[in-house]
Amino acid sequence: MIQSVKSIPAFDIKQQYTTIRAEVSAAVLEVLTSGRYIGGPSVEEFEQQFAAYIGVTQCISCNSGTDALFLALRACDISAGDEVITTPFTFIATAEVISALGAKPVFVDINATTFNLDIEQVAAAITPKTKAIIPVHLFGQPVDMSALMDIANAHNLLVIEDCAQSTGASWQGQRVGSIGHIGCFSFYPTKNLGGCGDGGAITTNDDALTAKLRMLRDHGQKHRYVYEEIGVNSRLDAIQAAILQIKLRYLDLWNHQRRAIAERYHKSLSQALGIATPQELAEGIGVWNQYTIRVLDGKRNAVRSRLQERGVNTMIYYPRPLHLQPVYENLGYQVGQLPVTEQACDEVLSLPMFPELSEEQQDQVVYGLKDCFI
Ligand SMILES: *Cc1c(COP(=O)(O)O)cnc(C)c1O
């Protein structure tokens, strides 16, 4: 007899809020009574704290992770005629911003083990038009930044790290977002450091870029009502900054809890038949925004349905690669051209992963999954 158990969500952000409700309420009330809703001390303090956490001198907050990427490329003068190398196995925002500036995304296949850019293929994709590389630390696992920076430096290319899923991850002891020229972060609610709404940030050690980024996010305004460039309105709200200050203090704990869950999943599932568990590179410390397995032999969708029947909710990140999206038909990619990515899109399944996921719930996921292969 199967006991009826409560279903497990793929992620749960409400539960985390209940653990910090009093602190968050007080901070939000303080902003409300201060009357400073845009900018002001809560934003400035958060920028300083986040820069210190990542290990850079500058943090420029903005409205979203997408805007962080857009502003970073703008500040680097990426425009029509330029090529930017990135991965086709990511959220659309990574490539969208390249296209929005009239530049061309050049998609390079991924490494089958890490789901991240295949560094050797990055080198092969460089042309005289290449200006920048956007590595994505997907699912919270850092890209091999040593190899990537060697290639970028040899060809004088800018490296803009997409850290949206990897706040707190590190490569050889350095936090992601501090290794390339610019780091871009998202505070979308389901990210490792998530706000209660949209938010983003850019990190760098470059003062000239910082000045330009601060100007661009504020309508291209350098001095009050003097506009030097066409900019945008992209600011982090004071309320979000106040909430993020609180959550930043818990981030290491929450990432530690995610790592413990990943270790437990790994122990229970790495020998299981029919699936492949994710691997970490020895020099990196990942923060497991997602725990993404492969379901082999074309059984992914069937396994997902059976898990759902057992109350285990999963996600597919990502079902279709960017190089085969309708919007990128004009780039002329063919099915089969980036085979490792295409196979990943058919096989990946992200299991429930959030810091508060209990051991009992983890067991239910594991048993449910193993049951699919009996
Ligand atoms: C979430 C995400 C973004 C975009 O962040 P938003 O804050 O939602 O705009 C960019 N890149 C990746 C890899 C993401 O996961």
Short mmCIF file of C-alpha atoms and ligand atoms in Angstrom, two decimals:
data_model
loop_
_atom_site.label_atom_id
_atom_site.label_comp_id
_atom_site.label_asym_id
_atom_site.label_seq_id
_atom_site.Cartn_x
_atom_site.Cartn_y
_atom_site.Cartn_z
CA MET A 1 0.00 0.00 0.00
CA ILE A 2 1.47 3.33 -1.02
CA GLN A 3 0.98 5.85 1.74
CA SER A 4 -0.28 9.18 0.56
CA VAL A 5 2.45 11.72 1.18
CA LYS A 6 2.56 15.45 0.66
CA SER A 7 3.85 16.45 -2.73
CA ILE A 8 7.31 17.99 -2.96
CA PRO A 9 7.73 21.18 -4.95
CA ALA A 10 10.74 21.67 -7.26
CA PHE A 11 11.51 24.77 -5.19
CA ASP A 12 9.81 26.54 -2.31
CA ILE A 13 10.60 30.17 -1.58
CA LYS A 14 7.77 30.77 0.86
CA GLN A 15 9.24 28.42 3.45
CA GLN A 16 12.51 30.36 3.60
CA TYR A 17 10.65 33.60 4.18
CA THR A 18 9.00 32.22 7.30
CA THR A 19 12.45 31.69 8.87
CA ILE A 20 13.41 35.38 8.49
CA ARG A 21 9.98 36.97 8.59
CA ALA A 22 10.60 39.23 11.60
CA GLU A 23 13.89 40.63 10.25
CA VAL A 24 12.46 41.21 6.79
CA SER A 25 9.31 42.88 8.11
CA ALA A 26 11.35 45.28 10.26
CA ALA A 27 13.69 46.17 7.38
CA VAL A 28 10.84 46.74 4.93
CA LEU A 29 9.00 48.91 7.47
CA GLU A 30 12.15 50.94 8.02
CA VAL A 31 12.41 51.70 4.30
CA LEU A 32 8.70 52.54 4.13
CA THR A 33 8.94 55.00 6.99
CA SER A 34 12.21 56.51 5.69
CA GLY A 35 10.55 57.82 2.54
CA ARG A 36 13.65 56.87 0.49
CA TYR A 37 12.23 54.35 -1.96
CA ILE A 38 14.73 54.76 -4.80
CA GLY A 39 18.44 54.77 -3.97
CA GLY A 40 19.44 55.89 -0.49
CA PRO A 41 21.33 54.09 2.26
CA SER A 42 19.82 50.61 1.90
CA VAL A 43 20.95 50.40 -1.74
CA GLU A 44 24.41 51.87 -1.08
CA GLU A 45 24.99 49.57 1.89
CA PHE A 46 23.90 46.53 -0.07
CA GLU A 47 26.24 47.41 -2.94
CA GLN A 48 29.17 47.66 -0.52
CA GLN A 49 28.29 44.43 1.26
CA PHE A 50 27.82 42.52 -1.98
CA ALA A 51 31.11 43.79 -3.45
CA ALA A 52 32.89 42.67 -0.28
CA TYR A 53 31.17 39.28 -0.36
CA ILE A 54 32.15 38.62 -3.98
CA GLY A 55 35.65 40.00 -3.45
CA VAL A 56 35.64 42.99 -5.81
CA THR A 57 35.94 46.75 -5.29
CA GLN A 58 32.72 47.72 -7.07
CA CYS A 59 29.10 46.60 -7.18
CA ILE A 60 26.55 48.39 -9.35
CA SER A 61 23.01 47.24 -8.57
CA CYS A 62 20.30 47.25 -11.20
CA ASN A 63 16.81 46.02 -11.96
CA SER A 64 17.46 42.40 -13.02
CA GLY A 65 20.05 39.85 -14.08
CA THR A 66 19.07 40.50 -17.68
CA ASP A 67 19.75 44.22 -17.24
CA ALA A 68 23.08 43.42 -15.54
CA LEU A 69 24.16 41.50 -18.67
CA PHE A 70 22.77 44.17 -21.01
CA LEU A 71 24.49 47.02 -19.17
CA ALA A 72 27.76 45.07 -18.96
CA LEU A 73 27.82 44.56 -22.74
CA ARG A 74 26.83 48.19 -23.33
CA ALA A 75 29.61 49.41 -21.05
CA CYS A 76 32.06 47.27 -23.04
CA ASP A 77 30.83 48.91 -26.28
CA ILE A 78 29.57 45.64 -27.77
CA SER A 79 27.59 46.56 -30.88
CA ALA A 80 26.69 45.63 -34.47
CA GLY A 81 29.40 43.66 -36.23
CA ASP A 82 30.77 42.20 -33.00
CA GLU A 83 30.63 38.51 -32.05
CA VAL A 84 30.16 37.28 -28.51
CA ILE A 85 30.80 33.63 -27.69
CA THR A 86 28.45 31.93 -25.28
CA THR A 87 26.66 28.69 -24.47
CA PRO A 88 23.41 27.53 -26.09
CA PHE A 89 22.51 25.67 -22.88
CA THR A 90 21.31 28.56 -20.73
CA PHE A 91 18.38 30.86 -20.09
CA ILE A 92 17.51 33.08 -23.07
CA ALA A 93 18.65 36.27 -21.29
CA THR A 94 22.33 35.37 -21.76
CA ALA A 95 22.04 35.52 -25.57
CA GLU A 96 19.14 37.95 -25.82
CA VAL A 97 21.22 40.87 -24.59
CA ILE A 98 23.90 40.20 -27.23
CA SER A 99 21.27 40.34 -29.96
CA ALA A 100 19.53 43.35 -28.42
CA LEU A 101 22.72 45.33 -29.00
CA GLY A 102 22.92 44.24 -32.63
CA ALA A 103 25.87 41.92 -32.00
CA LYS A 104 25.92 38.23 -32.93
CA PRO A 105 25.83 35.40 -30.39
CA VAL A 106 28.19 32.58 -31.37
CA PHE A 107 27.07 29.37 -29.70
CA VAL A 108 29.68 26.84 -28.63
CA ASP A 109 28.85 23.33 -27.45
CA ILE A 110 29.02 22.31 -23.80
CA ASN A 111 31.03 19.78 -21.84
CA ALA A 112 28.90 16.67 -21.21
CA THR A 113 29.98 16.37 -17.56
CA THR A 114 29.62 19.96 -16.34
CA PHE A 115 26.88 21.28 -18.68
CA ASN A 116 29.15 24.35 -19.03
CA LEU A 117 30.98 25.75 -22.08
CA ASP A 118 33.51 23.38 -23.66
CA ILE A 119 36.62 25.53 -23.31
CA GLU A 120 38.51 23.93 -26.21
CA GLN A 121 35.65 24.71 -28.54
CA VAL A 122 35.61 28.31 -27.29
CA ALA A 123 39.16 28.74 -28.57
CA ALA A 124 38.17 27.30 -31.95
CA ALA A 125 35.24 29.72 -32.30
CA ILE A 126 37.28 32.93 -31.96
CA THR A 127 37.37 35.13 -35.08
CA PRO A 128 38.69 38.67 -35.71
CA LYS A 129 35.15 39.90 -34.88
CA THR A 130 35.03 38.26 -31.43
CA LYS A 131 34.94 40.87 -28.65
CA ALA A 132 33.80 39.00 -25.58
CA ILE A 133 32.94 35.65 -24.02
CA ILE A 134 29.99 35.12 -21.68
CA PRO A 135 30.58 31.97 -19.62
CA VAL A 136 27.51 30.86 -17.64
CA HIS A 137 28.12 29.08 -14.33
CA LEU A 138 25.10 26.90 -14.97
CA PHE A 139 23.12 25.31 -12.13
CA GLY A 140 25.62 26.87 -9.68
CA GLN A 141 28.70 25.02 -10.95
CA PRO A 142 31.65 27.29 -11.81
CA VAL A 143 33.14 27.21 -15.30
CA ASP A 144 36.86 26.28 -15.49
CA MET A 145 37.83 29.95 -15.22
CA SER A 146 41.60 29.30 -15.31
CA ALA A 147 41.40 27.79 -18.78
CA LEU A 148 38.87 30.34 -19.95
CA MET A 149 40.86 33.38 -18.77
CA ASP A 150 44.03 32.00 -20.42
CA ILE A 151 42.23 31.89 -23.77
CA ALA A 152 40.55 35.28 -23.27
CA ASN A 153 43.81 36.97 -22.28
CA ALA A 154 45.70 35.40 -25.18
CA HIS A 155 43.16 36.91 -27.60
CA ASN A 156 42.50 40.14 -25.70
CA LEU A 157 38.83 39.32 -25.16
CA LEU A 158 36.52 40.57 -22.43
CA VAL A 159 34.99 38.01 -20.09
CA ILE A 160 31.54 38.78 -18.72
CA GLU A 161 30.52 36.10 -16.23
CA ASP A 162 26.83 35.18 -16.07
CA CYS A 163 26.59 34.38 -12.36
CA ALA A 164 22.78 34.42 -12.20
CA GLN A 165 22.65 30.82 -10.90
CA SER A 166 25.89 30.81 -8.95
CA THR A 167 25.99 33.51 -6.26
CA GLY A 168 28.60 32.33 -3.76
CA ALA A 169 30.25 29.69 -5.97
CA SER A 170 34.02 29.79 -6.33
CA TRP A 171 36.82 28.62 -8.61
CA GLN A 172 40.22 28.00 -7.01
CA GLY A 173 39.08 29.93 -3.94
CA GLN A 174 37.88 33.00 -5.84
CA ARG A 175 34.20 33.79 -5.98
CA VAL A 176 32.63 33.79 -9.42
CA GLY A 177 31.94 37.33 -10.55
CA SER A 178 35.41 38.39 -9.41
CA ILE A 179 37.46 36.43 -11.96
CA GLY A 180 36.42 37.82 -15.36
CA HIS A 181 36.29 41.54 -16.19
CA ILE A 182 32.66 41.83 -15.12
CA GLY A 183 30.27 39.62 -13.12
CA CYS A 184 26.49 39.71 -13.63
CA PHE A 185 24.07 38.55 -10.95
CA SER A 186 20.32 38.04 -10.71
CA PHE A 187 18.26 38.34 -7.54
CA TYR A 188 15.18 36.75 -9.09
CA PRO A 189 13.33 35.01 -6.22
CA THR A 190 14.47 31.44 -7.09
CA LYS A 191 18.19 32.25 -7.38
CA ASN A 192 20.55 31.40 -4.52
CA LEU A 193 20.33 35.00 -3.32
CA GLY A 194 16.79 35.91 -4.31
CA GLY A 195 14.81 39.03 -3.49
CA CYS A 196 11.05 39.48 -3.26
CA GLY A 197 10.84 40.78 -6.81
CA ASP A 198 13.27 41.55 -9.61
CA GLY A 199 16.82 42.68 -8.95
CA GLY A 200 20.35 42.35 -10.26
CA ALA A 201 23.92 43.49 -9.81
CA ILE A 202 27.17 43.93 -11.69
CA THR A 203 30.56 43.38 -10.04
CA THR A 204 33.97 44.58 -11.24
CA ASN A 205 37.34 45.93 -10.14
CA ASP A 206 37.45 48.40 -13.03
CA ASP A 207 36.72 52.01 -12.00
CA ALA A 208 36.20 53.31 -15.55
CA LEU A 209 33.65 50.59 -16.28
CA THR A 210 31.97 51.32 -12.95
CA ALA A 211 31.53 54.99 -13.79
CA LYS A 212 30.06 54.09 -17.17
CA LEU A 213 27.74 51.45 -15.69
CA ARG A 214 26.43 53.87 -13.05
CA MET A 215 25.75 56.41 -15.78
CA LEU A 216 24.06 53.96 -18.16
CA ARG A 217 21.69 52.56 -15.55
CA ASP A 218 20.57 56.11 -14.74
CA HIS A 219 19.51 57.39 -18.19
CA GLY A 220 23.08 58.11 -19.26
CA GLN A 221 23.19 60.89 -16.69
CA LYS A 222 26.63 61.87 -15.39
CA HIS A 223 25.74 65.10 -13.63
CA ARG A 224 22.20 66.01 -12.73
CA TYR A 225 20.16 66.58 -15.89
CA VAL A 226 23.23 66.33 -18.12
CA TYR A 227 22.99 63.25 -20.34
CA GLU A 228 26.11 61.90 -22.02
CA GLU A 229 24.75 58.71 -23.57
CA ILE A 230 21.42 57.04 -24.28
CA GLY A 231 20.90 55.04 -21.13
CA VAL A 232 18.13 53.12 -19.40
CA ASN A 233 16.27 53.21 -16.09
CA SER A 234 17.52 50.16 -14.24
CA ARG A 235 17.69 50.47 -10.47
CA LEU A 236 17.43 48.12 -7.54
CA ASP A 237 14.52 49.23 -5.33
CA ALA A 238 15.36 50.30 -1.79
CA ILE A 239 12.96 47.69 -0.39
CA GLN A 240 14.68 44.92 -2.35
CA ALA A 241 18.11 46.14 -1.21
CA ALA A 242 16.97 46.04 2.43
CA ILE A 243 15.68 42.47 2.02
CA LEU A 244 18.81 41.37 0.14
CA GLN A 245 21.04 42.76 2.91
CA ILE A 246 19.35 40.37 5.33
CA LYS A 247 19.42 37.41 2.96
CA LEU A 248 23.10 37.97 2.12
CA ARG A 249 23.91 37.20 5.76
CA TYR A 250 22.30 33.76 5.36
CA LEU A 251 23.63 32.98 1.91
CA ASP A 252 26.62 30.89 2.99
CA LEU A 253 24.43 28.84 5.31
CA TRP A 254 21.83 28.27 2.61
CA ASN A 255 24.48 27.35 0.05
CA HIS A 256 25.98 24.95 2.60
CA GLN A 257 22.56 23.33 3.02
CA ARG A 258 22.23 23.01 -0.76
CA ARG A 259 25.66 21.32 -0.88
CA ALA A 260 24.61 18.86 1.82
CA ILE A 261 21.48 17.96 -0.15
CA ALA A 262 23.55 17.51 -3.33
CA GLU A 263 25.94 15.20 -1.45
CA ARG A 264 23.05 13.13 -0.16
CA TYR A 265 21.48 12.91 -3.60
CA HIS A 266 24.87 11.90 -4.99
CA LYS A 267 25.38 9.14 -2.41
CA SER A 268 21.93 7.68 -3.02
CA LEU A 269 21.80 8.06 -6.80
CA SER A 270 25.30 7.90 -8.29
CA GLN A 271 25.13 4.10 -8.64
CA ALA A 272 21.49 3.98 -9.69
CA LEU A 273 20.63 2.43 -13.03
CA GLY A 274 19.22 4.50 -15.86
CA ILE A 275 20.41 7.89 -14.67
CA ALA A 276 23.64 9.89 -14.48
CA THR A 277 24.30 12.26 -11.58
CA PRO A 278 26.08 15.62 -11.95
CA GLN A 279 29.82 15.85 -11.24
CA GLU A 280 31.79 18.72 -9.71
CA LEU A 281 35.19 19.80 -10.97
CA ALA A 282 37.83 19.45 -8.23
CA GLU A 283 38.94 23.10 -8.35
CA GLY A 284 35.44 24.53 -8.04
CA ILE A 285 32.89 24.82 -5.27
CA GLY A 286 29.37 24.90 -6.67
CA VAL A 287 26.25 26.23 -5.00
CA TRP A 288 23.65 23.93 -6.58
CA ASN A 289 20.98 26.30 -7.78
CA GLN A 290 19.77 23.13 -9.47
CA TYR A 291 20.59 19.45 -8.99
CA THR A 292 20.28 18.21 -12.55
CA ILE A 293 20.55 14.55 -13.47
CA ARG A 294 20.40 12.90 -16.87
CA VAL A 295 17.76 10.25 -17.51
CA LEU A 296 19.23 7.89 -20.08
CA ASP A 297 17.75 5.81 -22.92
CA GLY A 298 15.07 8.33 -23.93
CA LYS A 299 13.10 7.82 -20.72
CA ARG A 300 13.23 11.38 -19.35
CA ASN A 301 9.67 12.45 -20.04
CA ALA A 302 8.20 9.14 -18.85
CA VAL A 303 10.24 9.29 -15.63
CA ARG A 304 9.17 12.86 -15.06
CA SER A 305 5.48 11.90 -15.36
CA ARG A 306 5.86 8.96 -13.00
CA LEU A 307 7.64 11.13 -10.44
CA GLN A 308 4.86 13.67 -10.70
CA GLU A 309 2.31 10.92 -9.97
CA ARG A 310 4.31 10.16 -6.83
CA GLY A 311 4.17 13.80 -5.79
CA VAL A 312 7.74 14.65 -6.79
CA ASN A 313 7.84 17.80 -8.91
CA THR A 314 10.78 18.30 -11.21
CA MET A 315 11.82 20.86 -13.83
CA ILE A 316 13.44 20.67 -17.25
CA TYR A 317 16.20 23.24 -17.66
CA TYR A 318 16.36 23.55 -20.64
CA PRO A 319 14.08 21.65 -23.03
CA ARG A 320 15.29 23.40 -26.20
CA PRO A 321 18.76 24.79 -26.88
CA LEU A 322 19.13 28.44 -27.85
CA HIS A 323 20.71 27.73 -31.24
CA LEU A 324 17.52 25.90 -32.29
CA GLN A 325 15.05 28.51 -31.02
CA PRO A 326 12.73 30.12 -33.59
CA VAL A 327 14.15 33.55 -32.76
CA TYR A 328 17.64 32.38 -33.82
CA GLU A 329 16.66 30.71 -37.10
CA ASN A 330 18.42 33.58 -38.87
CA LEU A 331 21.75 32.42 -37.45
CA GLY A 332 21.48 29.26 -39.56
CA TYR A 333 22.29 26.55 -37.01
CA GLN A 334 21.20 23.01 -37.94
CA VAL A 335 19.93 20.17 -35.77
CA GLY A 336 22.93 18.03 -34.84
CA GLN A 337 25.42 20.90 -35.00
CA LEU A 338 25.89 21.18 -31.22
CA PRO A 339 25.21 17.56 -30.30
CA VAL A 340 26.24 17.57 -26.64
CA THR A 341 23.83 20.41 -25.89
CA GLU A 342 21.04 18.82 -27.89
CA GLN A 343 21.43 15.51 -26.05
CA ALA A 344 21.43 17.33 -22.70
CA CYS A 345 18.13 19.04 -23.62
CA ASP A 346 16.60 15.58 -24.17
CA GLU A 347 17.99 14.02 -20.99
CA VAL A 348 18.14 16.59 -18.20
CA LEU A 349 15.85 16.57 -15.20
CA SER A 350 16.26 18.96 -12.27
CA LEU A 351 15.27 17.41 -8.94
CA PRO A 352 13.73 19.37 -6.04
CA MET A 353 16.46 21.60 -4.61
CA PHE A 354 16.11 24.33 -1.99
CA PRO A 355 17.90 24.77 1.35
CA GLU A 356 14.91 23.74 3.47
CA LEU A 357 14.30 20.43 1.62
CA SER A 358 14.10 17.89 4.47
CA GLU A 359 15.89 14.53 4.56
CA GLU A 360 12.51 12.84 4.47
CA GLN A 361 11.63 14.74 1.31
CA GLN A 362 15.01 13.92 -0.22
CA ASP A 363 14.37 10.23 0.49
CA GLN A 364 10.98 10.46 -1.15
CA VAL A 365 12.65 11.89 -4.27
CA VAL A 366 15.30 9.16 -4.28
CA TYR A 367 12.86 6.28 -3.74
CA GLY A 368 10.47 7.71 -6.30
CA LEU A 369 13.24 7.91 -8.85
CA LYS A 370 14.62 4.43 -8.19
CA ASP A 371 11.10 3.06 -8.40
CA CYS A 372 10.88 4.24 -11.99
CA PHE A 373 13.57 1.75 -12.99
CA ILE A 374 12.36 -1.38 -11.22
C1 LIG B 1 17.87 34.03 -14.22
C2 LIG B 1 18.93 34.11 -15.25
C3 LIG B 1 19.20 35.30 -15.94
C4 LIG B 1 18.32 36.52 -15.89
O1 LIG B 1 18.06 37.05 -14.65
P1 LIG B 1 16.73 37.91 -14.40
O2 LIG B 1 16.98 38.54 -13.07
O3 LIG B 1 15.57 36.97 -14.40
O4 LIG B 1 16.63 38.92 -15.49
C5 LIG B 1 20.30 35.33 -16.79
N1 LIG B 1 21.06 34.24 -16.97
C6 LIG B 1 20.81 33.07 -16.35
C7 LIG B 1 21.72 31.91 -16.59
C8 LIG B 1 19.73 32.96 -15.48
O5 LIG B 1 19.47 31.79 -14.88
#
